[in-house]
PDB file of C-alpha atoms in Angstrom:
ATOM      1  CA  UNK U   2       0.000   0.000   0.000  1.00 69.00           C
ATOM      2  CA  UNK U   3       1.221   3.502  -0.828  1.00 86.00           C
ATOM      3  CA  UNK U   4       0.282   4.887   2.580  1.00 92.00           C
ATOM      4  CA  UNK U   5       2.633   2.315   4.139  1.00 93.00           C
ATOM      5  CA  UNK U   6       5.542   3.924   2.250  1.00 95.00           C
ATOM      6  CA  UNK U   7       4.566   7.282   3.710  1.00 95.00           C
ATOM      7  CA  UNK U   8       4.405   5.778   7.207  1.00 93.00           C
ATOM      8  CA  UNK U   9       7.887   4.309   6.732  1.00 94.00           C
ATOM      9  CA  UNK U  10       9.098   7.703   5.562  1.00 95.00           C
ATOM     10  CA  UNK U  11       7.796   9.414   8.710  1.00 94.00           C
ATOM     11  CA  UNK U  12       9.429   6.671  10.798  1.00 93.00           C
ATOM     12  CA  UNK U  13      12.785   8.068   9.687  1.00 93.00           C
ATOM     13  CA  UNK U  14      12.005  11.197  11.729  1.00 93.00           C
ATOM     14  CA  UNK U  15       9.409  10.963  14.501  1.00 93.00           C
ATOM     15  CA  UNK U  16       7.513   7.645  14.226  1.00 94.00           C
ATOM     16  CA  UNK U  17       3.726   7.846  14.253  1.00 95.00           C
ATOM     17  CA  UNK U  18       1.336   6.057  16.571  1.00 95.00           C
ATOM     18  CA  UNK U  19      -1.761   4.186  15.332  1.00 95.00           C
ATOM     19  CA  UNK U  20      -4.062   7.235  15.552  1.00 96.00           C
ATOM     20  CA  UNK U  21      -1.580   9.422  13.629  1.00 95.00           C
ATOM     21  CA  UNK U  22      -1.108   6.721  10.962  1.00 94.00           C
ATOM     22  CA  UNK U  23      -4.886   6.519  10.610  1.00 94.00           C
ATOM     23  CA  UNK U  24      -5.024  10.292   9.936  1.00 94.00           C
ATOM     24  CA  UNK U  25      -2.605   9.802   7.034  1.00 92.00           C
ATOM     25  CA  UNK U  26      -4.958   7.297   5.456  1.00 92.00           C
ATOM     26  CA  UNK U  27      -7.849   9.744   5.818  1.00 95.00           C
ATOM     27  CA  UNK U  28      -6.152  12.978   4.737  1.00 97.00           C
ATOM     28  CA  UNK U  29      -3.809  11.861   1.943  1.00 97.00           C
ATOM     29  CA  UNK U  30      -5.184  10.943  -1.473  1.00 97.00           C
ATOM     30  CA  UNK U  31      -3.377   8.873  -4.092  1.00 97.00           C
ATOM     31  CA  UNK U  32      -3.072   9.974  -7.714  1.00 97.00           C
ATOM     32  CA  UNK U  33      -1.098   9.023 -10.801  1.00 97.00           C
ATOM     33  CA  UNK U  34      -0.080  11.095 -13.779  1.00 98.00           C
ATOM     34  CA  UNK U  35       1.584  10.373 -17.087  1.00 98.00           C
ATOM     35  CA  UNK U  36       4.846  11.773 -18.341  1.00 97.00           C
ATOM     36  CA  UNK U  37       4.556  15.507 -19.135  1.00 97.00           C
ATOM     37  CA  UNK U  38       1.449  16.004 -17.009  1.00 98.00           C
ATOM     38  CA  UNK U  39       1.522  18.585 -14.235  1.00 98.00           C
ATOM     39  CA  UNK U  40       0.718  18.687 -10.541  1.00 98.00           C
ATOM     40  CA  UNK U  41       1.382  22.447 -10.548  1.00 98.00           C
ATOM     41  CA  UNK U  42       1.658  24.991 -13.356  1.00 97.00           C
ATOM     42  CA  UNK U  43       3.167  28.444 -13.166  1.00 96.00           C
ATOM     43  CA  UNK U  44       0.459  30.927 -12.174  1.00 97.00           C
ATOM     44  CA  UNK U  45      -1.541  28.412 -10.095  1.00 98.00           C
ATOM     45  CA  UNK U  46      -1.537  28.350  -6.302  1.00 98.00           C
ATOM     46  CA  UNK U  47       0.259  25.343  -4.799  1.00 97.00           C
ATOM     47  CA  UNK U  48      -2.464  23.733  -2.672  1.00 97.00           C
ATOM     48  CA  UNK U  49      -0.826  20.393  -1.816  1.00 97.00           C
ATOM     49  CA  UNK U  50       2.221  18.746  -0.335  1.00 97.00           C
ATOM     50  CA  UNK U  51       3.039  15.850  -2.667  1.00 98.00           C
ATOM     51  CA  UNK U  52       4.896  12.674  -1.645  1.00 98.00           C
ATOM     52  CA  UNK U  53       6.257  10.614  -4.558  1.00 98.00           C
ATOM     53  CA  UNK U  54       5.623   6.862  -4.343  1.00 97.00           C
ATOM     54  CA  UNK U  55       7.073   5.959  -7.755  1.00 97.00           C
ATOM     55  CA  UNK U  56       8.303   7.898 -10.753  1.00 97.00           C
ATOM     56  CA  UNK U  57       9.936  11.291 -10.983  1.00 97.00           C
ATOM     57  CA  UNK U  58       8.845  14.930 -11.083  1.00 98.00           C
ATOM     58  CA  UNK U  59      10.759  18.060 -11.927  1.00 97.00           C
ATOM     59  CA  UNK U  60      10.267  21.569 -10.589  1.00 97.00           C
ATOM     60  CA  UNK U  61      11.224  24.295 -13.012  1.00 96.00           C
ATOM     61  CA  UNK U  62      10.816  27.954 -13.906  1.00 96.00           C
ATOM     62  CA  UNK U  63      10.645  29.640 -17.304  1.00 94.00           C
ATOM     63  CA  UNK U  64      12.553  32.889 -17.712  1.00 91.00           C
ATOM     64  CA  UNK U  65      11.477  35.953 -19.726  1.00 92.00           C
ATOM     65  CA  UNK U  66      13.164  34.486 -22.832  1.00 92.00           C
ATOM     66  CA  UNK U  67      11.139  31.275 -22.595  1.00 91.00           C
ATOM     67  CA  UNK U  68      14.088  29.192 -21.378  1.00 91.00           C
ATOM     68  CA  UNK U  69      13.396  26.448 -18.819  1.00 92.00           C
ATOM     69  CA  UNK U  70      15.504  26.208 -15.662  1.00 93.00           C
ATOM     70  CA  UNK U  71      15.211  22.981 -13.686  1.00 94.00           C
ATOM     71  CA  UNK U  72      15.277  23.759  -9.972  1.00 93.00           C
ATOM     72  CA  UNK U  73      14.784  20.310  -8.471  1.00 94.00           C
ATOM     73  CA  UNK U  74      14.047  16.669  -9.264  1.00 96.00           C
ATOM     74  CA  UNK U  75      11.712  14.741  -6.979  1.00 96.00           C
ATOM     75  CA  UNK U  76      11.759  10.947  -7.106  1.00 96.00           C
ATOM     76  CA  UNK U  77      10.634   8.137  -4.821  1.00 96.00           C
ATOM     77  CA  UNK U  78      10.270   8.961  -1.097  1.00 95.00           C
ATOM     78  CA  UNK U  79      10.686  12.688  -1.621  1.00 96.00           C
ATOM     79  CA  UNK U  80       8.395  15.707  -1.409  1.00 97.00           C
ATOM     80  CA  UNK U  81       7.297  18.189  -4.059  1.00 97.00           C
ATOM     81  CA  UNK U  82       5.817  21.575  -3.234  1.00 96.00           C
ATOM     82  CA  UNK U  83       6.314  25.267  -3.896  1.00 96.00           C
ATOM     83  CA  UNK U  84       6.609  26.372  -0.278  1.00 93.00           C
ATOM     84  CA  UNK U  85       6.285  30.065  -1.074  1.00 94.00           C
ATOM     85  CA  UNK U  86       3.039  29.586  -2.988  1.00 97.00           C
ATOM     86  CA  UNK U  87       1.716  26.986  -0.525  1.00 96.00           C
ATOM     87  CA  UNK U  88       2.072  29.106   2.605  1.00 92.00           C
ATOM     88  CA  UNK U  89       1.358  32.529   1.070  1.00 95.00           C
ATOM     89  CA  UNK U  90      -1.490  31.085  -1.024  1.00 95.00           C
ATOM     90  CA  UNK U  91      -0.260  33.125  -3.992  1.00 97.00           C
ATOM     91  CA  UNK U  92       0.408  32.233  -7.631  1.00 97.00           C
ATOM     92  CA  UNK U  93       3.454  30.049  -8.132  1.00 97.00           C
ATOM     93  CA  UNK U  94       6.378  31.086 -10.289  1.00 96.00           C
ATOM     94  CA  UNK U  95       7.193  27.394 -10.736  1.00 97.00           C
ATOM     95  CA  UNK U  96       5.785  24.352 -12.481  1.00 98.00           C
ATOM     96  CA  UNK U  97       5.974  20.741 -11.296  1.00 98.00           C
ATOM     97  CA  UNK U  98       5.790  18.220 -14.131  1.00 98.00           C
ATOM     98  CA  UNK U  99       6.171  14.437 -14.400  1.00 98.00           C
ATOM     99  CA  UNK U 100       9.398  13.330 -16.066  1.00 96.00           C
ATOM    100  CA  UNK U 101       8.144   9.724 -15.855  1.00 97.00           C
ATOM    101  CA  UNK U 102       4.744   8.226 -15.094  1.00 98.00           C
ATOM    102  CA  UNK U 103       4.391   9.072 -11.410  1.00 98.00           C
ATOM    103  CA  UNK U 104       2.257   7.822  -8.533  1.00 98.00           C
ATOM    104  CA  UNK U 105       2.014  10.098  -5.522  1.00 98.00           C
ATOM    105  CA  UNK U 106       0.125  10.952  -2.357  1.00 98.00           C
ATOM    106  CA  UNK U 107      -1.166  14.482  -1.726  1.00 98.00           C
ATOM    107  CA  UNK U 108      -2.448  16.369   1.265  1.00 97.00           C
ATOM    108  CA  UNK U 109      -4.333  19.666   1.038  1.00 97.00           C
ATOM    109  CA  UNK U 110      -3.175  22.934   2.579  1.00 95.00           C
ATOM    110  CA  UNK U 111      -5.922  23.051   5.237  1.00 96.00           C
ATOM    111  CA  UNK U 112      -5.287  19.416   6.181  1.00 97.00           C
ATOM    112  CA  UNK U 113      -1.568  20.089   6.681  1.00 96.00           C
ATOM    113  CA  UNK U 114      -2.441  22.970   9.023  1.00 95.00           C
ATOM    114  CA  UNK U 115      -4.926  20.705  10.837  1.00 96.00           C
ATOM    115  CA  UNK U 116      -2.204  18.095  11.403  1.00 96.00           C
ATOM    116  CA  UNK U 117       0.175  20.779  12.700  1.00 94.00           C
ATOM    117  CA  UNK U 118      -2.276  21.885  15.376  1.00 94.00           C
ATOM    118  CA  UNK U 119      -3.839  18.540  16.320  1.00 95.00           C
ATOM    119  CA  UNK U 120      -0.738  16.318  16.240  1.00 95.00           C
ATOM    120  CA  UNK U 121       2.530  17.975  17.194  1.00 92.00           C
ATOM    121  CA  UNK U 122       4.497  15.069  15.773  1.00 94.00           C
ATOM    122  CA  UNK U 123       3.390  16.111  12.267  1.00 95.00           C
ATOM    123  CA  UNK U 124       4.551  19.646  12.975  1.00 93.00           C
ATOM    124  CA  UNK U 125       7.955  18.193  13.907  1.00 94.00           C
ATOM    125  CA  UNK U 126       8.077  15.814  10.937  1.00 95.00           C
ATOM    126  CA  UNK U 127       7.138  18.428   8.356  1.00 94.00           C
ATOM    127  CA  UNK U 128       9.517  20.944   9.921  1.00 95.00           C
ATOM    128  CA  UNK U 129      12.407  18.501   9.446  1.00 95.00           C
ATOM    129  CA  UNK U 130      11.321  17.808   5.850  1.00 94.00           C
ATOM    130  CA  UNK U 131      11.094  21.535   5.058  1.00 94.00           C
ATOM    131  CA  UNK U 132      14.451  22.193   6.741  1.00 95.00           C
ATOM    132  CA  UNK U 133      16.018  19.484   4.580  1.00 93.00           C
ATOM    133  CA  UNK U 134      14.531  21.090   1.463  1.00 92.00           C
ATOM    134  CA  UNK U 135      15.931  24.465   2.550  1.00 93.00           C
ATOM    135  CA  UNK U 136      19.389  22.956   3.115  1.00 94.00           C
ATOM    136  CA  UNK U 137      19.192  21.304  -0.329  1.00 90.00           C
ATOM    137  CA  UNK U 138      18.344  24.661  -1.869  1.00 90.00           C
ATOM    138  CA  UNK U 139      21.133  26.439   0.007  1.00 93.00           C
ATOM    139  CA  UNK U 140      23.672  23.806  -1.065  1.00 90.00           C
ATOM    140  CA  UNK U 141      22.510  24.169  -4.654  1.00 89.00           C
ATOM    141  CA  UNK U 142      23.069  27.944  -4.570  1.00 91.00           C
ATOM    142  CA  UNK U 143      26.547  27.429  -3.089  1.00 91.00           C
ATOM    143  CA  UNK U 144      27.368  24.869  -5.786  1.00 89.00           C
ATOM    144  CA  UNK U 145      26.223  27.248  -8.524  1.00 89.00           C
ATOM    145  CA  UNK U 146      28.334  30.158  -7.312  1.00 92.00           C
ATOM    146  CA  UNK U 147      31.485  28.354  -6.191  1.00 94.00           C
ATOM    147  CA  UNK U 148      31.905  25.132  -8.190  1.00 93.00           C
ATOM    148  CA  UNK U 149      32.957  24.229 -11.693  1.00 93.00           C
ATOM    149  CA  UNK U 150      30.453  22.560 -14.012  1.00 93.00           C
ATOM    150  CA  UNK U 151      32.191  19.208 -13.490  1.00 93.00           C
ATOM    151  CA  UNK U 152      31.989  19.609  -9.688  1.00 93.00           C
ATOM    152  CA  UNK U 153      28.285  20.499  -9.978  1.00 94.00           C
ATOM    153  CA  UNK U 154      27.686  17.374 -12.060  1.00 93.00           C
ATOM    154  CA  UNK U 155      29.530  15.200  -9.527  1.00 92.00           C
ATOM    155  CA  UNK U 156      27.419  16.750  -6.750  1.00 91.00           C
ATOM    156  CA  UNK U 157      24.291  16.034  -8.807  1.00 92.00           C
ATOM    157  CA  UNK U 158      25.348  12.362  -9.064  1.00 92.00           C
ATOM    158  CA  UNK U 159      25.768  12.192  -5.275  1.00 90.00           C
ATOM    159  CA  UNK U 160      22.465  13.963  -4.620  1.00 87.00           C
ATOM    160  CA  UNK U 161      20.443  11.987  -7.194  1.00 88.00           C
ATOM    161  CA  UNK U 162      22.356   8.683  -7.576  1.00 87.00           C
ATOM    162  CA  UNK U 163      19.396   6.850  -9.123  1.00 88.00           C
ATOM    163  CA  UNK U 164      18.358   9.565 -11.578  1.00 92.00           C
ATOM    164  CA  UNK U 165      21.365  10.069 -13.856  1.00 88.00           C
ATOM    165  CA  UNK U 166      20.186   7.298 -16.202  1.00 89.00           C
ATOM    166  CA  UNK U 167      16.476   8.131 -15.871  1.00 93.00           C
ATOM    167  CA  UNK U 168      16.561  11.808 -16.832  1.00 94.00           C
ATOM    168  CA  UNK U 169      17.066  13.289 -20.301  1.00 92.00           C
ATOM    169  CA  UNK U 170      20.512  14.829 -20.755  1.00 92.00           C
ATOM    170  CA  UNK U 171      18.948  18.213 -21.590  1.00 93.00           C
ATOM    171  CA  UNK U 172      17.113  18.320 -18.232  1.00 94.00           C
ATOM    172  CA  UNK U 173      20.235  17.481 -16.239  1.00 95.00           C
ATOM    173  CA  UNK U 174      22.133  20.149 -18.190  1.00 95.00           C
ATOM    174  CA  UNK U 175      19.386  22.688 -17.450  1.00 94.00           C
ATOM    175  CA  UNK U 176      19.627  21.826 -13.745  1.00 94.00           C
ATOM    176  CA  UNK U 177      23.403  22.372 -13.863  1.00 94.00           C
ATOM    177  CA  UNK U 178      23.127  25.603 -15.870  1.00 92.00           C
ATOM    178  CA  UNK U 179      25.143  24.297 -18.832  1.00 94.00           C
ATOM    179  CA  UNK U 180      24.435  23.107 -22.376  1.00 93.00           C
ATOM    180  CA  UNK U 181      23.754  19.431 -23.131  1.00 94.00           C
ATOM    181  CA  UNK U 182      26.877  19.401 -25.311  1.00 94.00           C
ATOM    182  CA  UNK U 183      29.052  20.626 -22.434  1.00 94.00           C
ATOM    183  CA  UNK U 184      27.488  18.036 -20.114  1.00 94.00           C
ATOM    184  CA  UNK U 185      28.256  15.333 -22.671  1.00 93.00           C
ATOM    185  CA  UNK U 186      31.905  16.454 -22.715  1.00 93.00           C
ATOM    186  CA  UNK U 187      32.011  16.406 -18.885  1.00 93.00           C
ATOM    187  CA  UNK U 188      30.617  12.859 -18.827  1.00 90.00           C
ATOM    188  CA  UNK U 189      33.238  11.699 -21.351  1.00 89.00           C
ATOM    189  CA  UNK U 190      35.967  13.349 -19.285  1.00 87.00           C
ATOM    190  CA  UNK U 191      34.784  11.594 -16.121  1.00 83.00           C
ATOM    191  CA  UNK U 192      34.672   8.218 -17.915  1.00 81.00           C
ATOM    192  CA  UNK U 193      38.195   8.728 -19.316  1.00 83.00           C
ATOM    193  CA  UNK U 194      39.514   9.478 -15.813  1.00 80.00           C
ATOM    194  CA  UNK U 195      37.728   6.368 -14.784  1.00 66.00           C
TER     195      UNK U 195
END
């Protein structure tokens, strides 16, 4: 069952009791989408926290020239949300799209707030999850301003060890802020060092 995967995920932080696990089954809904379908499009308000059961999503922005910039990849046992849009209840500047067919669990904004107030363990669990996302984002900014393209790619491989062969080269390159051709050259260089 998908909800069991979510329970196991929460067990990594502050394990839930039977009543708390029951709330998950009531408040989370399961959905599936095909490749290239969206759970959030730029301009919409992010109204859910999304937990990926299987598949992969990408979060990206489009600049004023129409160029896509991948911000994050979200695969199994990870969370997708635009925190700014979710908490401010304002239009998102980001889109979240399936890179592969994806099955996920979602919880609505009001239900997240309900869990925070009724069950302090959820407040703790989600705080840790959000802190981890913030640290990920901070590390990404540091990588972008202080590392070479090859170092950024090696960091990507450490951060997403199971995704390098699942993602299109162009999307990885976009995430790294380089061209697909340059990424191809970096990969060849790494293999030759081998």
